């Protein structure tokens, strides 16, 4: 598999590490009513067949965290963007 | 005396008959010629019996002339280079080659284990699961060793591989896989259009079937005796890799190939690898892998001398070898008739052409007449000859039988496209009724298939489809290929009338001769309810092992279809996965073996430590000095001395391996508040603080000290083991969780050499290094102070008053290039103060004596509470791990928490990993109350001591527990105590 890093260009899979779902949002830890949201955020993941936004780290390159849209069925990479918004 | 090549056809073929090379097979001295394979050379010497079969030890010969060979597996070479299960049909002959037959005892001709044939009823489909089920105890001691002794392939050398392997990457516009007519034509068309092309072929000669067939290509005669002509103008950019098998297709146009660089030589040339693994990234790929001829299945079809008709042509036309003198042809297609013509033209006798097709064939009748052969409408139903075909029995359409003496039975049941690479990414082949074979179905993006691999039959069609594919691939890469020079292939072909098997014969009819799977096994599996080819494969072993059923899968599917009354096209086939042909582990490992398995990282003081005779230990990738033994010292004495010297005088230790991360930005302090459980905003410039990080699930991730060098500049340290992980975590926090913070982090582990100087005399040593006018008195530079100084005549240094040992201590850091100089300067400066270096062992002893948590305690299962740091968790701020870390269950006193242990007998070692049970209780899981994490001998206490995680631990100081280590078989009593064994109030730190 090849991933096109916005900084570094098309690179081999071995340069990246996978983290997981990029769509989960970290709840507010100071809000005491977020217990369920925290369990969801830390432990529970959907397992979609098809396009999936996920976080990859370009550890053997620019060290950027990337939001990669990958089809989990075909492994096709549909889009790669910086995880840091506004970059 | 070397054997004579009795079956060599003088003047025939592409081998260099003017040069003779010697080789040995089972100890027998033989000769062949450059250009031979081991298989062709054996046949030239009249050797047909080359191995015994897997289960029944039946005599086996050579079925094919390529990498699909199921039978002719040999052990190649001797000693450490011995390679089992090597296909004789792909081994390129070299002078001095040594090979041995496999799976026979004591000899190939008199194999006593062939008695297995008598036990054949016990060894049918699924015998592993059925015959040897009872009694269970017999399995390990009797059945399994027995089966392994009797059934099996070759043996590996069990010695280290003396050769090297390497890996490389390549990039191209168009990858062409296979250099037969379609592949050559495709590569030429793509390269002419300007594409960068890589052309791979597993063979050592280019040409594919062109090497095996007679006939004209573009007005030039083909084999025998002619090599393919080089094009007048060499293609602009085409890299040709011979002896290179593309064995896997992966996502994103990535292909894996193995190049057998030196397998055709006795020993690899100096500095050359035996094999090279290629990762080829191709924008477009064209699979021109050709096709496999398939056998017809009939009784005793596995005898040596039964050979695929196309392979017979290869041996005659390419290698100039007669696989037999008297041939019978048994084929269900007219293409195989060329075998009769080629044999006859080579001066060999064709006794008969046996045609099983109900409708017969005028062409066959004509060829029979032209070659002086009988034309018989019927089937082969028996084959006689213990070690090779002597007589075949034919049953004709009218039910009459006759026997024909022959020593070669050339068979053909049609051709199966070699579509394996098209399915590696999940594509399903499609059944083609008129061709009676599976053809490539949906293809991965960027892949084309051409030639026989897509079902083309004629050379002209292969050339044309290759050219079209090459041009198409070049166009998809953005080039403008010229119009095709060849007419599109004529796809109107006479529908095939395949004959899969002969029902009437006697004797075992093998579908998969490599695994000794017979028709009866497939039918048994069908009766037992197996309907899917992949299930039948696992149950019967059909299609397993080195050839993965290249000559047997479809016949197996056809027999399964018939046995279950289904349409073959609906039954399908097994799933092909990489690798296409076996790949040696050495090639996959490349240079990553032994000490090169992963990189080795050396500390800045490594050379100096070597000079001191240090003993090193691997910590992650780092080599760290474990200790600095003196002559006549035991390891324990060394460690005791290093600890005692540090506590009494002063010691120095390289701590450069700690992860070091530079954190800068106006929000740097706010950022650290988010990643540590404790606060850093209020940390004064010029001060350092210990911090603990959690994972978001509330468990401890890492710890270390962070120093504030300026308002917006911090310098963090992590444990050696977690340096990379913490760095990645910080980047995640910074880019994903809190992108609004103005902060940057960068690893500086390798940029800074850092030494711990510890002991009562540490200040004197550091002071001696400082350039004049700088004050590090206790008032000016107290415990936990940090700052930038100039040492040794202007070298910038960072000084931290941190202590892991519990003594008055400093960590001093300089840019890594000064690291070697600094350790020597420290030793010089310390000489007057009794300095001695200490290694990680003494470092560990002192941290255990001080009760500092380290790797064994930060084991992924401990929380801040467990480590005795629960009160550090801020209630006022957000930080990673806060919410889930506050869960009740993670903070209840009953959780195992950090304590010290002192054995009642100070001379008894408390082993790490031992479990704690109440005194007097049994050492069973139900009584388990905790476990020992770290242990050491404390020279200060003159006792063994340990750290442990104990349920409700902090409240149990003084209690005596039993320490049980069933693994090492020890039990001892120990008293629970504070983990701070030495200087619990920390007075020494602050002097
Ligand atoms: Zn990058």
XYZ file of C-alpha atoms in Angstrom, chain B residues 76-742:
667
model
C 19.911 -29.263 -3.913
C 23.505 -28.806 -2.717
C 24.978 -30.121 0.507
C 25.959 -28.957 3.975
C 24.752 -25.570 5.115
C 23.578 -24.758 1.577
C 21.312 -27.781 1.299
C 17.920 -26.678 0.020
C 15.029 -29.137 0.221
C 11.988 -29.371 -2.069
C 13.683 -27.659 -4.974
C 12.034 -28.241 -8.325
C 14.415 -30.041 -10.676
C 12.555 -28.377 -13.550
C 13.687 -24.901 -12.512
C 17.224 -25.652 -11.299
C 19.670 -24.264 -13.818
C 22.446 -26.789 -14.303
C 25.957 -25.737 -13.267
C 29.244 -27.531 -13.127
C 29.560 -29.360 -9.820
C 25.846 -29.318 -8.999
C 24.861 -31.898 -6.400
C 21.311 -33.027 -5.876
C 19.643 -35.894 -4.061
C 16.235 -37.460 -4.286
C 13.908 -37.051 -1.325
C 11.524 -39.036 0.755
C 13.076 -42.437 0.195
C 14.865 -44.852 2.472
C 17.293 -46.435 2.030
C 17.446 -45.706 -1.694
C 15.306 -44.357 -4.481
C 14.852 -47.703 -6.217
C 14.381 -49.827 -3.093
C 12.259 -47.604 -0.883
C 11.091 -49.684 2.078
C 8.620 -47.016 3.089
C 6.634 -47.684 -0.050
C 4.942 -50.262 2.172
C 2.746 -47.257 2.953
C 0.988 -48.128 -0.268
C -0.359 -51.224 1.475
C -1.744 -49.003 4.220
C -3.381 -46.781 1.636
C -6.919 -47.406 2.910
C -5.854 -45.782 6.184
C -4.333 -42.747 4.535
C -7.336 -41.451 2.586
C -8.866 -37.986 2.686
C -8.862 -36.475 6.138
C -6.741 -39.281 7.573
C -5.066 -36.844 9.935
C -8.445 -36.159 11.477
C -9.775 -39.690 11.555
C -7.376 -42.610 11.622
C -5.142 -41.416 14.393
C -7.715 -39.940 16.731
C -7.637 -42.674 19.345
C -6.174 -43.223 21.802
C -5.222 -39.602 22.271
C -1.984 -40.376 24.097
C -0.705 -42.237 21.054
C -0.785 -39.116 18.917
C 2.309 -37.384 20.253
C 4.391 -40.439 20.962
C 3.526 -42.728 18.099
C 1.318 -41.484 15.299
C 2.798 -38.075 14.722
C 6.465 -39.184 14.668
C 5.475 -42.115 12.477
C 3.667 -39.934 9.994
C 6.443 -37.389 9.999
C 9.025 -40.091 9.344
C 7.082 -41.694 6.536
C 5.350 -38.756 4.933
C 7.221 -35.642 4.223
C 9.336 -33.747 1.837
C 13.014 -32.875 2.077
C 15.022 -31.848 5.084
C 16.543 -28.424 5.698
C 20.231 -28.205 6.573
C 19.614 -26.967 10.145
C 22.791 -24.923 9.808
C 22.978 -21.168 9.506
C 22.664 -20.027 5.897
C 26.172 -18.915 4.885
C 24.900 -16.678 2.093
C 23.504 -13.179 2.114
C 20.229 -11.888 0.764
C 19.257 -8.345 -0.022
C 16.214 -6.222 -0.648
C 15.719 -3.427 -3.078
C 13.020 -1.161 -4.462
C 12.213 -0.271 -8.032
C 9.753 2.069 -9.653
C 8.419 1.955 -13.174
C 5.581 2.998 -15.407
C 4.829 -0.484 -16.678
C 5.756 -3.786 -15.078
C 5.539 -6.733 -17.456
C 5.373 -10.101 -15.734
C 6.543 -12.887 -18.003
C 8.706 -12.685 -21.092
C 6.919 -15.046 -23.437
C 5.470 -13.811 -26.723
C 2.849 -11.665 -25.001
C 5.255 -10.221 -22.414
C 7.979 -9.407 -24.929
C 5.454 -7.800 -27.198
C 3.897 -5.832 -24.319
C 7.253 -4.614 -23.010
C 8.306 -3.533 -26.468
C 5.089 -1.656 -27.135
C 5.168 0.134 -23.767
C 8.860 0.993 -23.957
C 8.569 2.259 -27.527
C 5.865 4.626 -26.349
C 8.333 6.072 -23.837
C 7.258 4.268 -20.685
C 9.811 3.101 -18.150
C 9.392 -0.660 -18.264
C 10.524 -3.511 -16.040
C 10.248 -6.957 -17.604
C 10.562 -9.955 -15.269
C 10.697 -13.633 -16.067
C 11.229 -16.534 -13.715
C 13.230 -18.399 -16.351
C 16.906 -17.855 -17.040
C 16.151 -17.384 -20.726
C 13.628 -15.001 -22.232
C 10.994 -16.243 -24.626
C 8.588 -18.359 -22.627
C 6.863 -20.855 -24.879
C 8.775 -19.441 -27.859
C 11.721 -21.435 -26.518
C 9.685 -24.624 -26.572
C 7.728 -24.455 -29.788
C 8.740 -24.660 -33.393
C 7.188 -22.219 -35.794
C 7.746 -18.857 -37.361
C 7.451 -15.506 -35.666
C 7.359 -12.528 -37.998
C 8.966 -14.571 -40.722
C 11.801 -15.905 -38.586
C 11.896 -19.517 -37.600
C 11.657 -20.268 -33.918
C 13.307 -23.053 -31.945
C 15.169 -25.299 -32.262
C 18.543 -23.783 -32.790
C 17.598 -20.135 -32.859
C 17.629 -17.685 -30.062
C 15.161 -14.789 -30.115
C 16.724 -11.969 -32.063
C 17.509 -8.786 -30.206
C 15.641 -5.777 -31.548
C 17.807 -3.569 -33.754
C 17.350 -0.516 -31.633
C 17.224 -1.369 -27.961
C 14.101 -0.090 -26.248
C 14.649 3.280 -24.601
C 13.997 2.224 -21.038
C 13.364 -1.401 -20.315
C 15.024 -3.133 -17.410
C 15.033 -6.881 -17.906
C 15.173 -9.093 -14.829
C 15.734 -12.742 -15.617
C 15.497 -15.485 -12.951
C 13.012 -13.151 -11.273
C 9.617 -14.361 -10.146
C 6.942 -11.787 -9.409
C 5.266 -13.686 -6.590
C 2.768 -11.258 -5.137
C 0.494 -8.378 -6.074
C -0.279 -5.868 -3.328
C -2.315 -2.723 -2.847
C -1.409 0.413 -4.721
C 0.513 -1.155 -7.602
C 3.119 -2.767 -5.371
C 4.563 -6.068 -6.567
C 6.998 -8.377 -4.829
C 9.561 -10.309 -6.807
C 12.488 -12.511 -5.942
C 15.549 -12.558 -8.168
C 17.666 -15.694 -7.934
C 20.965 -13.867 -8.387
C 23.320 -16.742 -7.627
C 21.229 -19.905 -7.478
C 22.651 -20.992 -10.824
C 26.186 -20.885 -9.430
C 27.839 -23.324 -7.019
C 28.548 -20.513 -4.538
C 27.516 -16.838 -4.817
C 30.349 -14.630 -6.079
C 32.055 -12.530 -3.448
C 29.824 -9.656 -2.267
C 26.890 -10.932 -4.326
C 23.695 -12.066 -2.624
C 22.159 -15.451 -3.273
C 18.783 -13.848 -3.862
C 17.391 -10.352 -4.032
C 13.899 -9.363 -3.005
C 12.387 -6.632 -5.148
C 9.578 -4.346 -4.205
C 8.413 -2.953 -7.500
C 6.037 -0.009 -7.539
C 4.354 0.094 -10.921
C 1.803 2.520 -12.267
C 0.579 -0.214 -14.583
C 1.243 -3.938 -14.676
C 0.697 -6.522 -17.368
C 0.459 -10.151 -16.310
C 1.827 -12.308 -19.117
C 2.440 -15.360 -16.974
C 1.353 -17.848 -19.617
C -0.636 -20.960 -18.886
C -0.267 -24.340 -17.234
C -1.087 -27.439 -19.170
C -3.358 -29.712 -17.199
C -3.162 -33.483 -17.051
C -5.963 -35.920 -17.666
C -6.562 -38.077 -14.604
C -6.464 -41.860 -15.036
C -5.297 -44.933 -13.140
C -1.572 -45.056 -12.313
C -1.158 -41.698 -14.038
C 1.711 -40.875 -11.694
C 4.294 -43.273 -13.127
C 7.600 -41.807 -14.255
C 7.380 -41.358 -17.995
C 3.932 -39.789 -17.871
C 4.599 -36.195 -18.888
C 2.583 -33.216 -20.035
C 2.610 -32.957 -23.807
C 3.830 -29.356 -23.772
C 6.688 -30.314 -21.463
C 7.671 -33.063 -23.904
C 7.967 -30.392 -26.601
C 10.057 -28.255 -24.257
C 12.486 -31.070 -23.591
C 12.787 -31.940 -27.284
C 12.833 -28.464 -28.805
C 14.506 -26.350 -26.127
C 16.781 -28.790 -24.359
C 17.480 -31.293 -27.146
C 16.450 -34.192 -24.953
C 14.258 -37.178 -25.721
C 12.079 -37.798 -22.657
C 11.489 -41.250 -24.180
C 12.104 -43.174 -27.366
C 8.630 -44.609 -27.854
C 5.786 -42.249 -27.178
C 2.034 -42.461 -26.867
C 0.036 -39.215 -26.923
C -3.154 -38.969 -24.879
C -4.813 -35.602 -25.361
C -8.231 -34.008 -25.620
C -7.065 -31.101 -27.779
C -5.455 -30.576 -31.158
C -2.746 -28.281 -29.792
C -1.080 -31.326 -28.254
C -0.695 -32.866 -31.695
C 2.404 -30.720 -32.136
C 4.050 -33.070 -29.667
C 3.640 -35.952 -32.088
C 5.047 -33.914 -34.972
C 7.994 -32.622 -32.958
C 8.858 -36.074 -31.618
C 8.678 -37.600 -35.070
C 10.751 -34.809 -36.599
C 13.363 -35.413 -33.900
C 13.581 -39.013 -35.038
C 11.612 -40.521 -32.189
C 8.799 -42.999 -32.477
C 5.194 -42.068 -31.854
C 3.320 -45.296 -31.284
C -0.178 -43.950 -30.979
C -2.339 -40.909 -30.547
C -5.146 -41.752 -28.145
C -8.056 -39.362 -28.494
C -10.737 -39.418 -25.766
C -12.993 -36.872 -27.475
C -16.348 -38.385 -28.408
C -16.303 -36.597 -31.739
C -12.671 -37.395 -32.521
C -10.567 -35.058 -34.641
C -9.694 -35.012 -38.289
C -6.538 -33.102 -37.502
C -5.455 -35.782 -35.062
C -6.087 -38.471 -37.588
C -4.008 -36.567 -40.101
C -1.095 -36.037 -37.719
C -1.186 -39.705 -36.759
C -0.934 -40.662 -40.405
C 1.912 -38.196 -40.942
C 3.913 -39.437 -37.978
C 3.317 -43.126 -38.465
C 1.277 -43.389 -35.304
C -1.888 -45.341 -34.631
C -4.921 -43.114 -34.169
C -7.072 -44.604 -31.432
C -10.402 -43.187 -30.289
C -10.490 -44.107 -26.604
C -8.779 -43.657 -23.292
C -5.734 -44.788 -21.373
C -6.906 -46.909 -18.504
C -3.752 -48.445 -17.173
C -0.055 -47.799 -17.010
C 2.455 -50.512 -16.167
C 6.092 -50.276 -15.133
C 7.390 -50.231 -11.577
C 9.904 -47.437 -12.021
C 8.622 -45.956 -15.246
C 6.107 -46.431 -18.012
C 6.638 -49.705 -19.949
C 3.188 -50.511 -21.259
C -0.078 -48.597 -21.463
C -3.521 -50.140 -21.758
C -5.995 -48.454 -24.111
C -9.743 -49.005 -24.089
C -11.282 -47.885 -27.361
C -14.736 -46.495 -28.010
C -16.084 -49.909 -28.865
C -14.905 -51.326 -25.543
C -11.982 -53.184 -27.043
C -8.695 -53.097 -25.188
C -5.139 -53.287 -26.292
C -1.724 -52.708 -24.813
C 1.026 -50.616 -26.327
C 4.670 -50.761 -25.350
C 6.087 -47.309 -24.791
C 8.363 -45.418 -22.425
C 6.720 -42.009 -22.677
C 3.099 -41.078 -22.278
C 2.489 -37.468 -23.273
C -0.767 -36.167 -21.887
C -2.797 -33.003 -22.257
C -6.183 -31.997 -20.932
C -5.975 -28.418 -22.174
C -4.447 -25.295 -20.670
C -5.238 -23.201 -17.594
C -4.258 -19.531 -17.656
C -1.715 -18.672 -14.970
C -4.001 -16.056 -13.463
C -2.719 -16.367 -9.886
C -1.487 -12.770 -9.650
C -4.887 -11.443 -10.711
C -6.519 -12.877 -7.590
C -4.039 -11.810 -4.906
C -6.085 -8.707 -4.147
C -9.337 -10.605 -3.915
C -10.337 -10.800 -7.573
C -12.343 -13.860 -8.544
C -11.565 -15.733 -11.749
C -14.361 -16.309 -14.251
C -15.248 -19.631 -15.817
C -14.967 -19.637 -19.604
C -17.103 -22.404 -21.017
C -15.776 -22.388 -24.548
C -12.150 -22.534 -23.439
C -13.016 -24.805 -20.502
C -10.824 -22.961 -18.080
C -10.852 -20.193 -15.507
C -9.862 -16.848 -16.970
C -9.063 -13.646 -15.075
C -12.145 -11.909 -13.724
C -12.235 -8.402 -12.265
C -8.728 -7.007 -12.186
C -7.168 -4.699 -9.611
C -6.697 -1.107 -10.728
C -3.715 -0.743 -13.024
C -3.491 -4.409 -13.973
C -3.875 -5.969 -17.405
C -3.520 -9.554 -18.499
C -2.338 -10.649 -21.931
C -1.416 -13.741 -23.877
C -2.020 -17.266 -22.677
C -2.738 -15.905 -19.194
C -5.970 -14.486 -20.554
C -6.720 -17.599 -22.570
C -5.083 -16.809 -25.906
C -3.906 -19.899 -27.717
C -1.899 -19.000 -30.799
C 1.456 -17.254 -30.824
C 0.011 -14.586 -33.121
C -2.811 -13.886 -30.704
C -0.365 -13.705 -27.796
C 1.840 -11.239 -29.668
C -1.152 -9.114 -30.588
C -2.723 -9.118 -27.143
C 0.638 -8.287 -25.595
C 1.152 -5.381 -27.931
C -2.325 -4.050 -27.231
C -1.838 -4.361 -23.477
C 1.585 -2.712 -23.611
C 0.226 0.194 -25.617
C -2.805 0.507 -23.350
C -0.668 0.531 -20.217
C 1.635 3.171 -21.692
C -1.390 5.267 -22.621
C -2.722 5.021 -19.065
C 0.652 6.314 -17.877
C 0.237 9.365 -20.096
C 2.261 8.284 -23.137
C 1.074 8.211 -26.726
C 1.788 4.793 -28.194
C 1.708 4.302 -31.947
C -1.109 2.345 -33.532
C -0.868 -1.413 -33.091
C 1.104 -3.222 -35.778
C -0.694 -6.503 -35.335
C -4.312 -7.325 -36.023
C -6.490 -7.897 -33.013
C -6.495 -11.564 -32.073
C -9.254 -13.702 -33.510
C -11.304 -14.750 -30.536
C -13.364 -17.283 -32.450
C -12.022 -20.594 -31.250
C -13.499 -24.041 -31.467
C -15.111 -24.829 -28.123
C -13.014 -27.147 -25.981
C -14.358 -30.554 -25.052
C -12.444 -31.264 -21.897
C -11.925 -34.753 -20.561
C -11.084 -34.505 -16.879
C -10.701 -38.096 -15.917
C -10.942 -41.662 -17.083
C -13.521 -43.476 -14.993
C -12.949 -47.005 -16.131
C -9.367 -47.509 -15.140
C -7.947 -49.526 -12.304
C -5.174 -48.369 -10.036
C -4.982 -45.173 -8.068
C -5.805 -42.155 -10.218
C -3.988 -39.136 -8.827
C -5.427 -35.646 -9.060
C -2.634 -34.054 -7.029
C 0.482 -36.153 -7.226
C 2.492 -33.869 -4.925
C 0.153 -34.597 -2.032
C -0.907 -38.076 -3.174
C -4.533 -37.018 -3.473
C -6.475 -39.436 -5.661
C -9.872 -39.209 -7.319
C -11.181 -41.478 -4.557
C -10.144 -38.907 -1.931
C -12.023 -36.079 -3.656
C -15.086 -38.286 -4.015
C -14.854 -39.299 -0.363
C -14.680 -35.640 0.655
C -17.758 -34.951 -1.491
C -19.624 -37.832 0.159
C -18.690 -36.423 3.546
C -20.277 -33.124 2.629
C -17.413 -30.978 1.412
C -18.579 -28.854 -1.486
C -16.285 -25.832 -1.612
C -12.856 -26.286 -3.256
C -11.135 -24.382 -0.441
C -12.642 -26.795 2.103
C -11.773 -29.830 0.030
C -8.243 -28.459 -0.152
C -7.900 -28.385 3.635
C -9.535 -31.759 4.070
C -7.737 -33.721 1.380
C -4.594 -31.534 1.058
C -5.336 -31.209 -2.686
C -3.492 -28.176 -3.966
C -1.288 -27.659 -0.948
C 2.508 -27.544 -0.587
C 5.131 -26.206 -2.947
C 3.147 -26.230 -6.203
C -0.171 -25.068 -4.694
C -2.018 -27.276 -7.159
C -1.006 -25.521 -10.362
C -1.528 -28.748 -12.301
C -4.258 -30.204 -10.100
C -6.707 -27.586 -8.812
C -9.049 -27.458 -11.747
C -9.126 -31.243 -12.216
C -9.984 -31.481 -8.514
C -12.777 -28.928 -8.930
C -14.105 -30.776 -11.979
C -14.189 -34.092 -10.115
C -15.831 -32.378 -7.156
C -18.405 -30.803 -9.494
C -19.182 -34.159 -10.988
C -19.370 -35.893 -7.618
C -21.756 -33.257 -6.273
C -23.741 -32.973 -9.494
C -22.968 -29.348 -10.118
C -21.830 -27.174 -12.973
C -18.055 -26.722 -12.836
C -18.355 -23.013 -13.507
C -20.369 -22.689 -10.303
C -17.956 -24.711 -8.182
C -15.045 -22.376 -8.864
C -11.564 -22.932 -7.605
C -9.409 -22.401 -4.562
C -8.184 -18.921 -3.734
C -4.681 -18.110 -4.918
C -2.614 -16.126 -2.459
C 0.978 -14.945 -2.515
C 3.541 -16.313 -3.014
C 3.127 -17.593 -6.569
C 6.012 -19.998 -6.056
C 7.890 -20.735 -2.813
C 10.094 -17.910 -1.535
C 12.974 -18.555 0.829
C 12.733 -16.987 4.264
C 16.251 -15.658 3.682
C 15.018 -13.483 0.815
C 12.197 -12.078 2.928
C 14.581 -11.360 5.810
C 17.275 -9.812 3.634
C 20.069 -8.369 5.720
C 17.890 -8.331 8.830
C 19.428 -11.325 10.558
C 21.702 -11.886 13.531
C 22.996 -8.629 14.966
C 21.608 -6.828 11.911
C 18.078 -7.924 12.711
C 17.486 -4.313 13.717
C 19.692 -1.239 13.959
C 22.111 -0.942 16.865
C 22.323 2.438 18.569
C 25.512 3.387 20.380
C 25.714 5.945 23.162
C 28.141 8.896 22.931
C 30.390 7.227 25.539
C 30.395 3.841 23.804
C 33.973 3.909 22.577
C 35.211 5.157 25.920
C 33.202 2.448 27.728
C 34.695 -0.212 25.451
C 38.142 1.045 26.417
C 37.193 0.572 30.072
C 36.229 -3.046 29.401
C 32.536 -2.427 29.948
C 30.046 -5.241 29.576
C 27.146 -4.093 27.402
C 23.454 -4.884 27.443
C 20.830 -4.342 24.770
C 18.135 -1.896 25.884
C 15.722 -1.561 22.996
C 18.063 -0.845 20.120
C 20.652 0.737 22.417
C 23.826 -0.852 23.624
C 24.313 0.402 27.161
C 27.153 -0.292 29.577
C 25.805 -2.840 32.034
C 28.819 -2.649 34.329
C 32.533 -1.936 34.345
C 34.119 -5.055 35.825
C 37.643 -5.096 37.166
C 39.899 -8.135 36.939
C 39.001 -11.013 39.267
C 35.665 -9.414 40.131
C 32.411 -11.343 40.038
C 29.402 -9.576 38.484
C 27.815 -9.097 41.909
C 31.077 -7.707 43.298
C 31.278 -5.249 40.408
C 27.765 -3.973 40.938
C 28.253 -3.740 44.719
C 31.453 -1.765 44.198
C 29.902 0.607 41.670
C 26.949 1.284 44.000
C 29.078 1.651 47.102
C 31.540 3.953 45.346
C 28.753 6.172 44.073
C 27.121 6.401 47.488
C 30.460 6.985 49.245
C 32.319 9.139 46.703
C 31.016 9.797 43.182
C 30.019 7.827 40.097
C 29.171 8.634 36.495
C 26.686 6.960 34.179
C 25.696 7.622 30.559
C 21.976 8.457 30.523
C 21.882 9.709 26.925
C 19.455 6.955 25.942
C 16.636 8.605 27.860
C 14.183 10.114 25.437
C 14.735 13.855 25.193
C 12.082 16.081 23.703
C 12.351 19.803 23.141
C 9.039 21.588 23.760
C 8.702 25.225 22.684
C 5.977 27.775 22.150
C 3.953 30.363 23.989
C 1.552 27.591 25.049
C 4.284 25.092 25.941
C 3.398 25.154 29.663
C -0.319 24.791 28.975
C 0.507 21.890 26.678
C 2.513 20.103 29.375
C -0.393 20.579 31.773
C -2.442 18.555 29.271
C -0.028 15.664 28.876
C 1.140 15.261 32.506
C -1.133 14.490 35.429
C 0.569 17.234 37.438
C 0.918 20.899 36.628
C 3.805 22.627 34.858
C 2.449 26.149 34.331
C 3.674 27.247 37.726
C 7.103 25.671 37.340
C 9.668 28.449 37.569
C 12.204 29.025 34.839
C 15.407 27.295 35.946
C 13.563 24.461 37.669
C 12.749 20.857 36.774
C 9.872 18.686 37.908
C 9.008 15.005 37.862
C 5.925 14.214 35.776
C 3.741 11.212 35.096
C 1.807 10.680 31.853
C -1.260 8.503 31.557
C -2.928 6.921 28.607
C -6.441 8.131 27.961
C -7.753 4.960 29.657
C -6.141 6.063 32.928
C -3.167 3.716 33.046
C 0.387 5.008 33.375
C 2.215 5.467 30.085
C 5.564 7.003 30.963
C 7.371 9.221 33.429
C 10.355 11.529 33.504
C 11.519 14.986 34.414
C 10.863 18.145 32.502
C 12.940 21.265 32.946
C 11.881 24.812 32.164
C 14.762 26.457 30.337
C 12.766 29.608 29.471
C 9.218 30.863 29.777
C 8.333 29.206 26.463
C 10.976 26.458 26.367
C 10.911 23.101 28.145
C 13.183 20.093 27.906
C 11.434 16.787 28.609
C 12.973 13.411 29.331
C 11.201 10.078 28.884
C 12.186 6.525 29.681
C 14.546 4.918 27.183
C 11.956 2.352 26.111
C 9.147 4.824 25.447
C 11.077 7.629 23.755
C 9.497 7.088 20.339
C 6.045 6.371 21.653
C 5.946 9.484 23.822
C 7.199 11.617 20.961
C 4.423 10.288 18.738
C 1.890 10.802 21.534
C 2.932 14.427 21.988
C 2.566 15.015 18.266
C -0.898 13.508 18.430
C -1.868 15.758 21.343
C -0.474 18.769 19.583
C -1.864 18.184 16.072
C -5.112 16.332 16.749
C -6.317 17.069 20.285
C -5.213 20.644 20.885
C -4.193 22.164 17.551
C -5.100 25.600 18.916
C -2.100 25.564 21.281
C 1.015 27.348 20.093
